[in-house]
Coordinates of C-alpha atoms (C1' of nucleotides) in Angstrom, one line a residue:
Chain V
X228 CA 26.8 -44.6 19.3
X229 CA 27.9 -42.0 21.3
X230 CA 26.1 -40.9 24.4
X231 CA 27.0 -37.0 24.2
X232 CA 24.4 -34.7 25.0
X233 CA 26.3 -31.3 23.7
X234 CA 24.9 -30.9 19.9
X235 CA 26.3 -27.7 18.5
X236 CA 27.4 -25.2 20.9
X237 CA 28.4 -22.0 19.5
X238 CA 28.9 -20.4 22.9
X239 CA 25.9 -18.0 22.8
X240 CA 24.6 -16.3 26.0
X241 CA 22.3 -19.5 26.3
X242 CA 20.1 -18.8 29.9
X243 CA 18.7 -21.9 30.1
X244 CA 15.1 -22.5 31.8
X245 CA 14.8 -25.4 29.5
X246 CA 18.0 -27.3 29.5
X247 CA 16.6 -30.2 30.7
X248 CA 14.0 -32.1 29.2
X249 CA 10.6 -30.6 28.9
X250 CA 7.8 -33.0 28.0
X251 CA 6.0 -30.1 26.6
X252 CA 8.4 -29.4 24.3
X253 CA 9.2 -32.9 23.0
X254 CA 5.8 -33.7 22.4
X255 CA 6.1 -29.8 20.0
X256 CA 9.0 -31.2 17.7
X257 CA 7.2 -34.7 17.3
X258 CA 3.7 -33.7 16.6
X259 CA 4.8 -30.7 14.4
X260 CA 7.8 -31.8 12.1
X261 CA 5.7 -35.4 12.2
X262 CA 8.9 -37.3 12.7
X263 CA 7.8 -39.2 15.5
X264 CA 4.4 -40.3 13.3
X265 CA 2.8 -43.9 13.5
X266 CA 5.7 -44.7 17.1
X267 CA 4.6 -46.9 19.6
X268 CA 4.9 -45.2 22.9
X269 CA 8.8 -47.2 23.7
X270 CA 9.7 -46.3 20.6
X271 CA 8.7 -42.4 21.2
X272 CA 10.4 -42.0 24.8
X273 CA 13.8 -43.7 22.9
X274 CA 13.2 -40.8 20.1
X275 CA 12.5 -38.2 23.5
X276 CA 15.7 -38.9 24.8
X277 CA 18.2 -38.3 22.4
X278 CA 16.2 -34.4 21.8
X279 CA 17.7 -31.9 23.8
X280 CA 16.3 -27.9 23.5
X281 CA 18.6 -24.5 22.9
X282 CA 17.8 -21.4 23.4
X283 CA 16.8 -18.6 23.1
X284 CA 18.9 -17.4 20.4
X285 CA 18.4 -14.0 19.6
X286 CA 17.8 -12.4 16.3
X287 CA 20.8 -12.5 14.3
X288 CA 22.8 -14.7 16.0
X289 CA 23.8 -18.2 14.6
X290 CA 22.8 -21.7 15.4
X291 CA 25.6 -23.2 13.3
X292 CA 28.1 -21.8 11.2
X293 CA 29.2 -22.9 7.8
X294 CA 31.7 -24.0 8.9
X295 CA 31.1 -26.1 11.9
X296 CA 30.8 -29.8 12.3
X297 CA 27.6 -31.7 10.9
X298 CA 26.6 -33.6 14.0
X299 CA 22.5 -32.6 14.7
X300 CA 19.5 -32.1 12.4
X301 CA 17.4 -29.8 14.1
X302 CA 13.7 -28.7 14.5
X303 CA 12.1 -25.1 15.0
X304 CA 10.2 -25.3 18.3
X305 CA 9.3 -21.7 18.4
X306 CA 11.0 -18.7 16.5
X307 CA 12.1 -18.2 12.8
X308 CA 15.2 -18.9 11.3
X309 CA 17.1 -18.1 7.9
X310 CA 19.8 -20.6 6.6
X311 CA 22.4 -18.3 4.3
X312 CA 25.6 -18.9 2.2
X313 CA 28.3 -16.4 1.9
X314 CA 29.8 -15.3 -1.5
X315 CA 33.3 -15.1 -2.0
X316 CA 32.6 -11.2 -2.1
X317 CA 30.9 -11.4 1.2
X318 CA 27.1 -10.6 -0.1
X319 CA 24.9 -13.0 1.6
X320 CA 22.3 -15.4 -0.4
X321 CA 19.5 -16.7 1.5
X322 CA 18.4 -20.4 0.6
X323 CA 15.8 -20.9 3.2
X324 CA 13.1 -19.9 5.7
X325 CA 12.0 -22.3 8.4
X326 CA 9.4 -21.8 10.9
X327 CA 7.9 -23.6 13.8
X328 CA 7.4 -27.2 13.6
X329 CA 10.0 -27.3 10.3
X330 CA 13.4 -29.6 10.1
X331 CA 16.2 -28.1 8.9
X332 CA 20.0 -29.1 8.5
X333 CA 19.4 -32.2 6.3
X334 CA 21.2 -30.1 3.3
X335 CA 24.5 -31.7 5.8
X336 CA 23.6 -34.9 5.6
X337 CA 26.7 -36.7 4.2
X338 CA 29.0 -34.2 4.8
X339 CA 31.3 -33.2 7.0
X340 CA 30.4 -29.6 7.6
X341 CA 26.9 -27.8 7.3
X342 CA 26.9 -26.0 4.0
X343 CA 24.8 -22.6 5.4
X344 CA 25.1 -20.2 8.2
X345 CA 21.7 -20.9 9.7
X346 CA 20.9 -17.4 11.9
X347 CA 17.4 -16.5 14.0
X348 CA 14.9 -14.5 13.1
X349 CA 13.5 -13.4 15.8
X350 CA 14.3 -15.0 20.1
X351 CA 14.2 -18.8 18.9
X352 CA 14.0 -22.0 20.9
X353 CA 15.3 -25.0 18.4
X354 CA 15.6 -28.7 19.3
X355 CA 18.9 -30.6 18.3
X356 CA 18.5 -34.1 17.1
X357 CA 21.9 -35.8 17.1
X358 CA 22.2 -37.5 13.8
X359 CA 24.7 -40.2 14.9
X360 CA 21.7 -41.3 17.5
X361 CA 18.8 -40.2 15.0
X362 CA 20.6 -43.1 12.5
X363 CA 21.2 -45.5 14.8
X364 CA 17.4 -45.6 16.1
X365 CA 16.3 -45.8 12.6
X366 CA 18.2 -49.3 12.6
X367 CA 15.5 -50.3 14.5
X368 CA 12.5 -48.7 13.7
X369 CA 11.1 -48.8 10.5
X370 CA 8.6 -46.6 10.7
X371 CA 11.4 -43.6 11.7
X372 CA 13.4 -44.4 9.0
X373 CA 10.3 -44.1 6.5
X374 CA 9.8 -40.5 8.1
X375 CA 13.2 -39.3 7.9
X376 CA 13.4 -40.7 4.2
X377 CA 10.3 -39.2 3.6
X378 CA 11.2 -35.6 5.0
X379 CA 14.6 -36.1 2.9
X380 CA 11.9 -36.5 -0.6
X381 CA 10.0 -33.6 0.4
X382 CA 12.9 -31.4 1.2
X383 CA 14.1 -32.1 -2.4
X384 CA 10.7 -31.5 -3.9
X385 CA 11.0 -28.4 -1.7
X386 CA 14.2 -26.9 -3.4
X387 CA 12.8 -27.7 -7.0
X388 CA 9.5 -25.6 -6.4
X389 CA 10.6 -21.8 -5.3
X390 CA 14.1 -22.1 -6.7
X391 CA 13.6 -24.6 -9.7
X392 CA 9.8 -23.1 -11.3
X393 CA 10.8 -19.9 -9.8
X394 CA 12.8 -19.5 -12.1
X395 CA 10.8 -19.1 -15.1
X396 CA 8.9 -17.1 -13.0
X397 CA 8.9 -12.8 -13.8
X398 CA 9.4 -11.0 -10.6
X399 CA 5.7 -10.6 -9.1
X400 CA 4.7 -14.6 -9.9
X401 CA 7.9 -16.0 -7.8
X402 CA 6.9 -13.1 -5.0
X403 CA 3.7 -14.5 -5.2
X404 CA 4.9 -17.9 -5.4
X405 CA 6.9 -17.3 -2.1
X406 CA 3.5 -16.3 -0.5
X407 CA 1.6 -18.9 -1.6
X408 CA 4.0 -21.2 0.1
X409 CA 4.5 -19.5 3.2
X410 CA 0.5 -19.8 3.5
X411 CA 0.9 -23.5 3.2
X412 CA 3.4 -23.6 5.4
X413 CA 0.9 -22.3 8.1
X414 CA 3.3 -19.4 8.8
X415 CA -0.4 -17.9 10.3
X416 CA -3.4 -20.1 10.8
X417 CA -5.7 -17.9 11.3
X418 CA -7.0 -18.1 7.7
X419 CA -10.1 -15.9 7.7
X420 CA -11.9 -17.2 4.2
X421 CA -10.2 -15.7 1.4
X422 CA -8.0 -13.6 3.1
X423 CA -4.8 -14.1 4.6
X424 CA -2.6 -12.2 7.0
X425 CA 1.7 -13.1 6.4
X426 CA 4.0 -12.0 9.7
X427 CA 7.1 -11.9 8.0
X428 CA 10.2 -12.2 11.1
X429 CA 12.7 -11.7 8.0
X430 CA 13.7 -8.4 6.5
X431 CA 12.9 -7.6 2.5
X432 CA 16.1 -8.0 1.5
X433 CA 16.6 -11.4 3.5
X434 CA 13.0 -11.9 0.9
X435 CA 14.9 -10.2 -2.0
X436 CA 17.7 -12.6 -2.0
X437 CA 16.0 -15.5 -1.5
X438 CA 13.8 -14.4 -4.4
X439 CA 17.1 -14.1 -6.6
X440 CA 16.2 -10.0 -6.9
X441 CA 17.5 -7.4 -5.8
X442 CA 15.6 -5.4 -2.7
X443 CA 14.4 -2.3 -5.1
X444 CA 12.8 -4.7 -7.5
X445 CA 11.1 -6.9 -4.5
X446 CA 10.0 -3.1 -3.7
X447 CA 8.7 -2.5 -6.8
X448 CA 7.0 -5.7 -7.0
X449 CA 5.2 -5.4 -3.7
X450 CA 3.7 -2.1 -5.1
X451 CA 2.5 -2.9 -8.1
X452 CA 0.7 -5.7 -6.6
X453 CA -0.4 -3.5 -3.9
X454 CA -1.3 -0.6 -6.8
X455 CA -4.1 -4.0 -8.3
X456 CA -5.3 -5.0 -5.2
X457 CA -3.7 -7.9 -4.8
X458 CA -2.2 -7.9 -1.5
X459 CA -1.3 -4.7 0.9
X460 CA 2.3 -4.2 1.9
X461 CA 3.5 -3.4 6.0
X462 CA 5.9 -3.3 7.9
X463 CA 6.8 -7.1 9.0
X464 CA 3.1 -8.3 7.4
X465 CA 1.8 -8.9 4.2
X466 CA -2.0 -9.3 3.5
X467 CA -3.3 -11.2 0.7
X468 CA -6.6 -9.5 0.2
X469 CA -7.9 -12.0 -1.9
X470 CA -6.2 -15.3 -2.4
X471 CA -8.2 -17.3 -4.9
X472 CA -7.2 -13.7 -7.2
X473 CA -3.7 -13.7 -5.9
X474 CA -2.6 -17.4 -6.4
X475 CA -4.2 -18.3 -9.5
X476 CA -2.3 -15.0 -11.1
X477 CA 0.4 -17.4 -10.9
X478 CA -0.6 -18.9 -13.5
X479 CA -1.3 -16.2 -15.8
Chain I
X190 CA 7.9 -57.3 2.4
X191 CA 7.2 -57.9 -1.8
X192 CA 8.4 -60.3 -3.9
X193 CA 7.5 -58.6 -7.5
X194 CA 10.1 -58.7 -9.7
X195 CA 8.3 -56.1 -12.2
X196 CA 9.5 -52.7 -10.5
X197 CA 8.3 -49.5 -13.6
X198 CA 7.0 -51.3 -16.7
X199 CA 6.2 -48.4 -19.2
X200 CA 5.5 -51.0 -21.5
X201 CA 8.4 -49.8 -24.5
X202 CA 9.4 -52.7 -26.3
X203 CA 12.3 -54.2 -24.3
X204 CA 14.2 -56.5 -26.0
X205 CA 15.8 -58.3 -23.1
X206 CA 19.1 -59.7 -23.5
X207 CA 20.2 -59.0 -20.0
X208 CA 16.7 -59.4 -18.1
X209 CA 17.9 -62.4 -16.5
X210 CA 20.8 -61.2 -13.7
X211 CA 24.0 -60.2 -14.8
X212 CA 27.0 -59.8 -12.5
X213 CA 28.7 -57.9 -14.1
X214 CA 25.9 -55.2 -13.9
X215 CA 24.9 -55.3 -10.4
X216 CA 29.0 -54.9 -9.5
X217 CA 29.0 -51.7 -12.0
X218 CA 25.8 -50.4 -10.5
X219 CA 27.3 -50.7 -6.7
X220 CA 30.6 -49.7 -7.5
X221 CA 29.2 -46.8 -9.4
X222 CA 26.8 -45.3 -7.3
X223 CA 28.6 -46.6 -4.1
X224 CA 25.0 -47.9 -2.8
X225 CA 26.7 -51.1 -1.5
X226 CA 30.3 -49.2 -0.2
X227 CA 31.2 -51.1 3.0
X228 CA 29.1 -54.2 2.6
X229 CA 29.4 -57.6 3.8
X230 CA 29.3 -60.6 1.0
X231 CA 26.1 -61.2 2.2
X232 CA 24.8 -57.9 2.6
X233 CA 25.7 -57.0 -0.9
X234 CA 23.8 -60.6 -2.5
X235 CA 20.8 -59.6 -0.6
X236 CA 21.2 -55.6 -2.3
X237 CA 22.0 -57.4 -6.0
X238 CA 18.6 -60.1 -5.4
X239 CA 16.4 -56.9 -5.5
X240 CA 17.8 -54.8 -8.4
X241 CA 16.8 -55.6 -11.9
X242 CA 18.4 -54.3 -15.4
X243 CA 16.1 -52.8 -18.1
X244 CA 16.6 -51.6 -21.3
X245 CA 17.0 -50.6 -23.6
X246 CA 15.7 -47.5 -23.9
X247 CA 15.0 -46.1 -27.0
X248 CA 16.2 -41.8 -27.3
X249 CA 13.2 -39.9 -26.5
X250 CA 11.1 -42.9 -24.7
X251 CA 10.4 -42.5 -21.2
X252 CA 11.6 -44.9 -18.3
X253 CA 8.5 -43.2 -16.1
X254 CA 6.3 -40.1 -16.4
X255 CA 4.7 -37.9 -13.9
X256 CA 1.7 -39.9 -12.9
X257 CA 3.4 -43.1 -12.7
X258 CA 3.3 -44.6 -9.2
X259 CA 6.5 -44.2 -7.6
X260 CA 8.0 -47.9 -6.6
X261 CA 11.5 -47.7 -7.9
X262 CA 14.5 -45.7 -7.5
X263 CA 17.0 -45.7 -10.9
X264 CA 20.6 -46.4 -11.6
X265 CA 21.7 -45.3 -14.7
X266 CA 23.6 -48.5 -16.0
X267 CA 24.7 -47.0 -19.8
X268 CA 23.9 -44.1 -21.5
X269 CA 21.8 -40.7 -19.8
X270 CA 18.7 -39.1 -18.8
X271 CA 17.1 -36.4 -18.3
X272 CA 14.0 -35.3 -15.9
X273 CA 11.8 -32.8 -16.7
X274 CA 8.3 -31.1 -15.9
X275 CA 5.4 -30.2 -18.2
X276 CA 4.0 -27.2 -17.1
X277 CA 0.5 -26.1 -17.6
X278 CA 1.2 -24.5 -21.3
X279 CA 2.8 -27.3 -22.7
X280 CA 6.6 -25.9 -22.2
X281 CA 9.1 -28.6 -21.2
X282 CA 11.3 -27.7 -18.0
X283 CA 14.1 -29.7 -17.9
X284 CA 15.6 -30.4 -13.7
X285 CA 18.4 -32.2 -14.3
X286 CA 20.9 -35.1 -15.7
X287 CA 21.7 -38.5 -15.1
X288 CA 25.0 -39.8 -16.9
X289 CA 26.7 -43.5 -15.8
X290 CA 26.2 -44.6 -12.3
X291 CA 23.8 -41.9 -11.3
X292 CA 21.4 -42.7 -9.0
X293 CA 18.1 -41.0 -9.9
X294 CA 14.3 -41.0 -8.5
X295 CA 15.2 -39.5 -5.0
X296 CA 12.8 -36.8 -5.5
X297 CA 10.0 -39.2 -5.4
X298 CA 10.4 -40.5 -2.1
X299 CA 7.5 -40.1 0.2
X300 CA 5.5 -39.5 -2.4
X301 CA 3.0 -41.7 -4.5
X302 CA 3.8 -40.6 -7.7
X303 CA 6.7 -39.3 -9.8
X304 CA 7.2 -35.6 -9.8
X305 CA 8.9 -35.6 -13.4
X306 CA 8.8 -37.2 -16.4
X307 CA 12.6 -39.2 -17.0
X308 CA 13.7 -39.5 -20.7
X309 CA 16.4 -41.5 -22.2
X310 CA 18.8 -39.6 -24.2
X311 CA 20.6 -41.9 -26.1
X312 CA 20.2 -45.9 -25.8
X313 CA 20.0 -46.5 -22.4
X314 CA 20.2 -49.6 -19.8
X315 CA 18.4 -48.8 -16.0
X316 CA 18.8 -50.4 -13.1
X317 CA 16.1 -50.4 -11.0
X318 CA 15.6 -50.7 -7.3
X319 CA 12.4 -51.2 -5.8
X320 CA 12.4 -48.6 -3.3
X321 CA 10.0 -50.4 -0.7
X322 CA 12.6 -53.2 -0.4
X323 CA 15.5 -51.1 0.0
X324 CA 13.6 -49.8 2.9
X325 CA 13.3 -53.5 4.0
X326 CA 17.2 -53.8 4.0
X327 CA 18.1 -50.6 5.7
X328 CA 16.5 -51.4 8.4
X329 CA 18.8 -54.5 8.7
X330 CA 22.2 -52.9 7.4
X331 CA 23.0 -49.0 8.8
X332 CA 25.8 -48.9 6.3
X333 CA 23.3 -49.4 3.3
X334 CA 21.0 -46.7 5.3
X335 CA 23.6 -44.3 5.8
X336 CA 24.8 -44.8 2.4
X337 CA 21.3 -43.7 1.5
X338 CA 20.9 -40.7 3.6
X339 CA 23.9 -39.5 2.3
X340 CA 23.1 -39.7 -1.5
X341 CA 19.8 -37.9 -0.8
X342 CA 22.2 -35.4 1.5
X343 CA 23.9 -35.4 -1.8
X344 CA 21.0 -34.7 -4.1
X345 CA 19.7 -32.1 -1.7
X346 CA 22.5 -30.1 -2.1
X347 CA 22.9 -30.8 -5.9
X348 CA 19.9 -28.9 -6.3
X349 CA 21.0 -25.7 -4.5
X350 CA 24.0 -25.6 -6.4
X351 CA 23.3 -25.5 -10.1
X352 CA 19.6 -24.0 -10.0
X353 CA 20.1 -22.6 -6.6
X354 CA 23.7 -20.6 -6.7
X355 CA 22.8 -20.6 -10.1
X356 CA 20.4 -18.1 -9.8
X357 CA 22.4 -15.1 -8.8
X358 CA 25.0 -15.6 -11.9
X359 CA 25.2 -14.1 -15.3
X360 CA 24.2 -16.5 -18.2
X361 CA 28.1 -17.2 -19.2
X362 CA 29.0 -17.6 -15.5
X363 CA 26.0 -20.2 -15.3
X364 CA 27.0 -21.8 -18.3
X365 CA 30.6 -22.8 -17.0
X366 CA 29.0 -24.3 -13.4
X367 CA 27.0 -26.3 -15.3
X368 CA 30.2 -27.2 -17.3
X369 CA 32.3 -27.4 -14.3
X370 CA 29.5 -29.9 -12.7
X371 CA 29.4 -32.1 -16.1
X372 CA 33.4 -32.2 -15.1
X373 CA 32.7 -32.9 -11.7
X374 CA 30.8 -36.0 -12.8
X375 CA 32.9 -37.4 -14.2
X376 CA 30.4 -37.4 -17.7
X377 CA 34.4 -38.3 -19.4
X378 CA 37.1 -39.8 -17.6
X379 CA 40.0 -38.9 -20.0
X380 CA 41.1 -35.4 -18.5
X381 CA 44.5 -34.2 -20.4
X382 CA 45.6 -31.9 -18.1
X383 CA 44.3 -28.5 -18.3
X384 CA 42.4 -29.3 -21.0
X385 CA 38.5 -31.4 -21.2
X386 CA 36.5 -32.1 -23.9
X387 CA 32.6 -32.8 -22.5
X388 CA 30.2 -35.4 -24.8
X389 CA 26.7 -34.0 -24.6
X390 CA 24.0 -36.5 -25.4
X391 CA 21.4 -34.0 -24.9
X392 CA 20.0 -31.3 -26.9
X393 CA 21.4 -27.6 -26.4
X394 CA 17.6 -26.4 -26.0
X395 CA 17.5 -29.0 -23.1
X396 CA 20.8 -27.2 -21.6
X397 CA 19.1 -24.1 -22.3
X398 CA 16.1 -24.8 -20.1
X399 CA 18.1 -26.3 -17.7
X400 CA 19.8 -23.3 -17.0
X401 CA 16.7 -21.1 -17.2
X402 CA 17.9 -19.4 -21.2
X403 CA 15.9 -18.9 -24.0
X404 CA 18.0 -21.5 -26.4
X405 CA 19.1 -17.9 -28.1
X406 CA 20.7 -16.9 -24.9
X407 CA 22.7 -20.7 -24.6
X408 CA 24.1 -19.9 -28.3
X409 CA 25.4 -16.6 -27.5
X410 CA 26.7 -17.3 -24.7
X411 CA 28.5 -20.4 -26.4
X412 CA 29.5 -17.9 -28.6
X413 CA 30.7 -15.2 -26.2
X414 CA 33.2 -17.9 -24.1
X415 CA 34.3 -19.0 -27.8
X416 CA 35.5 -15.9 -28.8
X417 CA 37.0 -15.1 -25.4
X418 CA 39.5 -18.5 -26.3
X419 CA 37.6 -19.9 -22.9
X420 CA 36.0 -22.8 -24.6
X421 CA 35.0 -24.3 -27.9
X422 CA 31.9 -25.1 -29.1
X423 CA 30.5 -28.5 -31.6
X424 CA 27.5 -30.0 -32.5
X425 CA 27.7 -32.7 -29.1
X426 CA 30.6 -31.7 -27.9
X427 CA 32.1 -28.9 -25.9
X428 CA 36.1 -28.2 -25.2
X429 CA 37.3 -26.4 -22.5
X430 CA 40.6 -24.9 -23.6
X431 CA 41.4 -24.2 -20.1
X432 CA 39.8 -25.7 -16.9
X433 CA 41.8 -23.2 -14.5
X434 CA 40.8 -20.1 -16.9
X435 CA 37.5 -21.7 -17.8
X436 CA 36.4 -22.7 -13.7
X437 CA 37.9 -19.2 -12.0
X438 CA 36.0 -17.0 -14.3
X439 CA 32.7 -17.8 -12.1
X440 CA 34.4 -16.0 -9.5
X441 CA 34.9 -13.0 -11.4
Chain C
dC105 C1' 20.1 15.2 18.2
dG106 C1' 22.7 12.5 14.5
dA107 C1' 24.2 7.8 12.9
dC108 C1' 22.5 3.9 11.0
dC109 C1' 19.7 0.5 8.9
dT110 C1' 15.7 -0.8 6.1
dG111 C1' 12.7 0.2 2.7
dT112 C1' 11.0 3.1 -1.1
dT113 C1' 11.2 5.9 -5.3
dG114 C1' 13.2 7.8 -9.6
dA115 C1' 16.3 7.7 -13.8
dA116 C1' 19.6 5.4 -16.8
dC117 C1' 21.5 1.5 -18.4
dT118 C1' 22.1 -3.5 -19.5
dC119 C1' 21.2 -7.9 -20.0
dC120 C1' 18.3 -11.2 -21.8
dG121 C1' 13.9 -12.7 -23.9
dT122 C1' 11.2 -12.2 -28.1
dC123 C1' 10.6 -12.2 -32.9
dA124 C1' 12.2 -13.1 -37.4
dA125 C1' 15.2 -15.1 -40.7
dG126 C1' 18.6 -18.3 -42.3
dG127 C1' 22.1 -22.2 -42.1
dC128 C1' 23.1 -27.0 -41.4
dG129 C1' 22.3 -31.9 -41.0
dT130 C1' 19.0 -35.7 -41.4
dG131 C1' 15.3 -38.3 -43.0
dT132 C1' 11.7 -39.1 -46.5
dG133 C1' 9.6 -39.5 -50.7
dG134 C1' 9.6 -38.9 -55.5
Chain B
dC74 C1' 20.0 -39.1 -57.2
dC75 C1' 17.7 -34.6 -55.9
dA76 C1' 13.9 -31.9 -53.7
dC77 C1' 11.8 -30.9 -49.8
dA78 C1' 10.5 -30.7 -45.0
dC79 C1' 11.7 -30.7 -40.5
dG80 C1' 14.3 -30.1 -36.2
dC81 C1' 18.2 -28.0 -34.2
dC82 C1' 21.1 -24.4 -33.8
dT83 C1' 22.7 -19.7 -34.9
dT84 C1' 22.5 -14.8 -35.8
dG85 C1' 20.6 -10.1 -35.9
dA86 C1' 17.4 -6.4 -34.3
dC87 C1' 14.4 -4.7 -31.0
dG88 C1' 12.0 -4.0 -26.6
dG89 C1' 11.1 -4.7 -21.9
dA90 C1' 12.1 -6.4 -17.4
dG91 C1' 15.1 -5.9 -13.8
dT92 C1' 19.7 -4.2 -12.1
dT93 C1' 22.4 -0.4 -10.8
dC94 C1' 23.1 4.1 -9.0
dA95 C1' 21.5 7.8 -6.3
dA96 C1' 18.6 10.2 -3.2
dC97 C1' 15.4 10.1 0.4
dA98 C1' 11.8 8.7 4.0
dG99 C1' 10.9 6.5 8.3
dG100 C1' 12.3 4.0 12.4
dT101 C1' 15.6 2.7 16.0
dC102 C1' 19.3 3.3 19.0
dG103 C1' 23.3 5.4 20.9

DNA sequence: CGACCTGTTGAACTCCGTCAAGGCGTGTGG
DNA sequence: CCACACGCCTTGACGGAGTTCAACAGGTCG
C-alpha cells in the first residue's frame, strides 16, 4: 500500500484553505455517500485518513481527464459536477450528474484510465479516496467492503434506469424521468408538499445530451410541459408544480 | 457465515447429473470468468467449496425472476441468457446477454431482490455463487476482492457502452456495436481472418428490444447492411463479411 | 457597443414506429 | 400424410416524433 497523499492533480489554480484535514469535512463525505455506515470509531479515523479534500475547482474545469491514471474514487463534498465522453468528432455526451454527498469514478474501477472527463459545475470542493488504500482497508473490514460493493450494485442499477428505460421513453417521459430522479436524489430538500423547486448548475444542452436529444427538442419538451401545467421552465431552475401529476405521467 | 448448499431453487425440474462437484466445472467457471485469477491452491479450494452447478435449464425457464431474493451471483457454465424487465403493460425489455463464462447477477448487489427476470436461451448449466460467502472470502483474499471490484468496474461500464453510447447512434450503427460486442466476447472463438460468423441463440425480437427497435426496424436494418455487402443475414446466424468494413462504419 | 454563448422558436425533412399483410418453419391433430 | 395454427421474421405503406437548419432573443463579458 502506498502512503502517497497526492490523488489526481491536474495542476489547477488549487488555493487551498482546506488542504489539510478538516474533521468537518470528513464527517460530510462519510455521513452523505454512506460509505463509512455501521464503522466502529478505529475503523472510521483509519477510513479519515486516507480522505484528502481539493478544491475549489471552478466551473468548467476538470477533476480528471480521460485520459489520466485511475488511482482515487471520489466524493462530492459541495458543488456539482458532470462526467462526459468525447466523440471521435469532438461533440461531447454527457453520462452523469453528481451532486453533494454522491461517489463518482467507480465506472474506472478495473481499468487503467478513467473512461470520462469529469468537469465542475459550478466552484466545487471534492474529496479523493485513494483506491489502492480504499481496497486495502476493505481487507479488513467487512462492513466497508459490503458498502463499497453495495454502492458498485446501485451504480449499475443507476445506469439501467435513465439510460436503460429511458430509452423506451418519448421525449417528455425521460425529461420527466430525469426530474423525478434528480428529486430523489435530494438535489433540493426543501420539498414543500407537492411541489418541488430543481436548481439545475448544468446547462440544457449538458441536460439535452444526457437525455440522448438534441437541445431544441429538450426546448420543446420543457414547453409543452410548461404549456399543461406540469412544471415551469427558468433560467437554472425548474418547478414541478405538481408532482403526484408530473411523475405518474410517466407512466401514461 | 452460512453453510446452505441450496443457493436459487426455482424449483424447474433439474435432473442432476452434475449436482454433486465436478472439477472440471469449477476450473471452467474460474478460468472463464477469471474470479479465481492469481489464487493460491488453497484459496481457490475454498472459492470452488462454495460454488454449485445447476441445470439444466430448459429454453424459456427462468434461473430467477424479479421478486426472487437476491443470494446468488451466476456463472454461465454452457449455453446463454438473457435478463430482462416487465414493465407495467406487460412488454418485455430485454438488458442484456450472458454467453459462456459470463458472470451475471451484479446488478443485484445491495439489494434484496433481483432487479430482472434471467432466462435461459437454449439448454443451459449455471454456476452459482452465493454471494454472502464470497463476501466472507474477500475479506480474507484482496486478490479475489479486487478481482471482484473489477468485474463490477467491468459491468458498470458494459452498460454505458451498448445502451449508453448506444443511444446517440443510428439503428444500423447500433446494430454493428452490438455485433462488434457479441465479437468482443468471444460468443465464437473460430475468427478466420477478416471474416466472423456470430451464433445467436436468442430471438431477433429479443435483439430488437435490446437495442431499443421495433423488431421491424432490426429486419431492415439487417436488410440495409445485407445489401450494402457489410454482413449477411440467417435464421441464428449472422456473417460479417468484413470485421474492418463492418466495425469502422460506426465511426462514420 | 459588439462578440459570444445559451436557449428558444419556426419550417422542412428524415428516420423510425405503427399498422397491416404475408412468408416460412415447426408442432399438433385429424 | 396433409391441414391448420402459431410464432417468428420480413416487407410495404403511412404518419408522427424528433433532428436538422436557420433565425433570433436574452444575458454576459470584453
Amino acid at each position: 500500500m502506498k502512503g502517497n497523499t497526492g490523488a489526481v492533480d491536474l495542476g489547477h489554480s488549487v488555493r487551498n484553505p482546506l488542504r489539510s484535514r478538516e474533521p468537518e469535512c470528513h464527517q460530510c463525505d462519510l455521513h452523505s455517500c454512506n460509505l463509512g455506515n455501521g464503522l466502529s470509531p478505529e475503523q472510521l479515523n483509519s477510513l479519515n485518513e486516507i480522505i484528502h479534500i481539493r478544491g475549489p475547482f471552478q466551473p468548467g474545469s476538470a477533476i480528471y481527464k480521460m485520459e489520466d491514471h485511475f488511482k482515487s474514487l471520489f466524493v462530492v463534498h459541495s458543488g456539482s459536477v458532470k462526467i462526459q465522453n468525447v466523440m471521435s468528432d469532438g461533440t461531447k455526451v454527457v453520462e452523469g450528474f453528481y451532486f453533494s454527498g454522491d461517489i463518482f469514478g467507480m465506472e474506472a474501477i478495473g481499468n487503467k484510465q478513467y473512461h470520462y472527463d469529469a468537469i465542475a459545475l459550478e466552484p466545487t470542493w471534492i474529496c479523493h479516496i485513494p483506491f489502492e488504500q480504499l481496497e486495502s482497508l476493505c481487507c479488513f473490514n467487512a462492513q466497508l467492503q459490503h458498502r463499497l460493493l453495495e454502492l458498485l450494485g446501485q451504480r449499475i442499477r443507476q445506469a439501467h434506469t435513465i439510460i436503460g428505460r429511458g430509452r423506451y421513453m418519448k421525449t417528455d417521459e425521460r425529461l420527466l424521468l430525469f426530474l423525478e430522479s434528480l428529486c430523489k436524489r435530494k438535489v433540493m430538500k426543501d420539498v414543500v408538499s407537492r411541489h418541488e423547486s430543481i436548481y439545475l448548475p448544468m446547462t440544457k444542452g449538458d441536460i439535452a445530451s444526457y437525455l440522448a436529444l438534441c437541445p431544441e427538442s429538450l426546448s420543446r419538451a420543457l414547453r409543452k410541459l410548461q404549456d399543461k401545467g406540469v412544471i415551469r421552465n427558468h433560467k437554472n431552475r425548474i418547478e414541478i408544480l405538481d408532482v403526484d401529476v408530473a411523475f405518474n405521467y410517466i407512466c401514461n
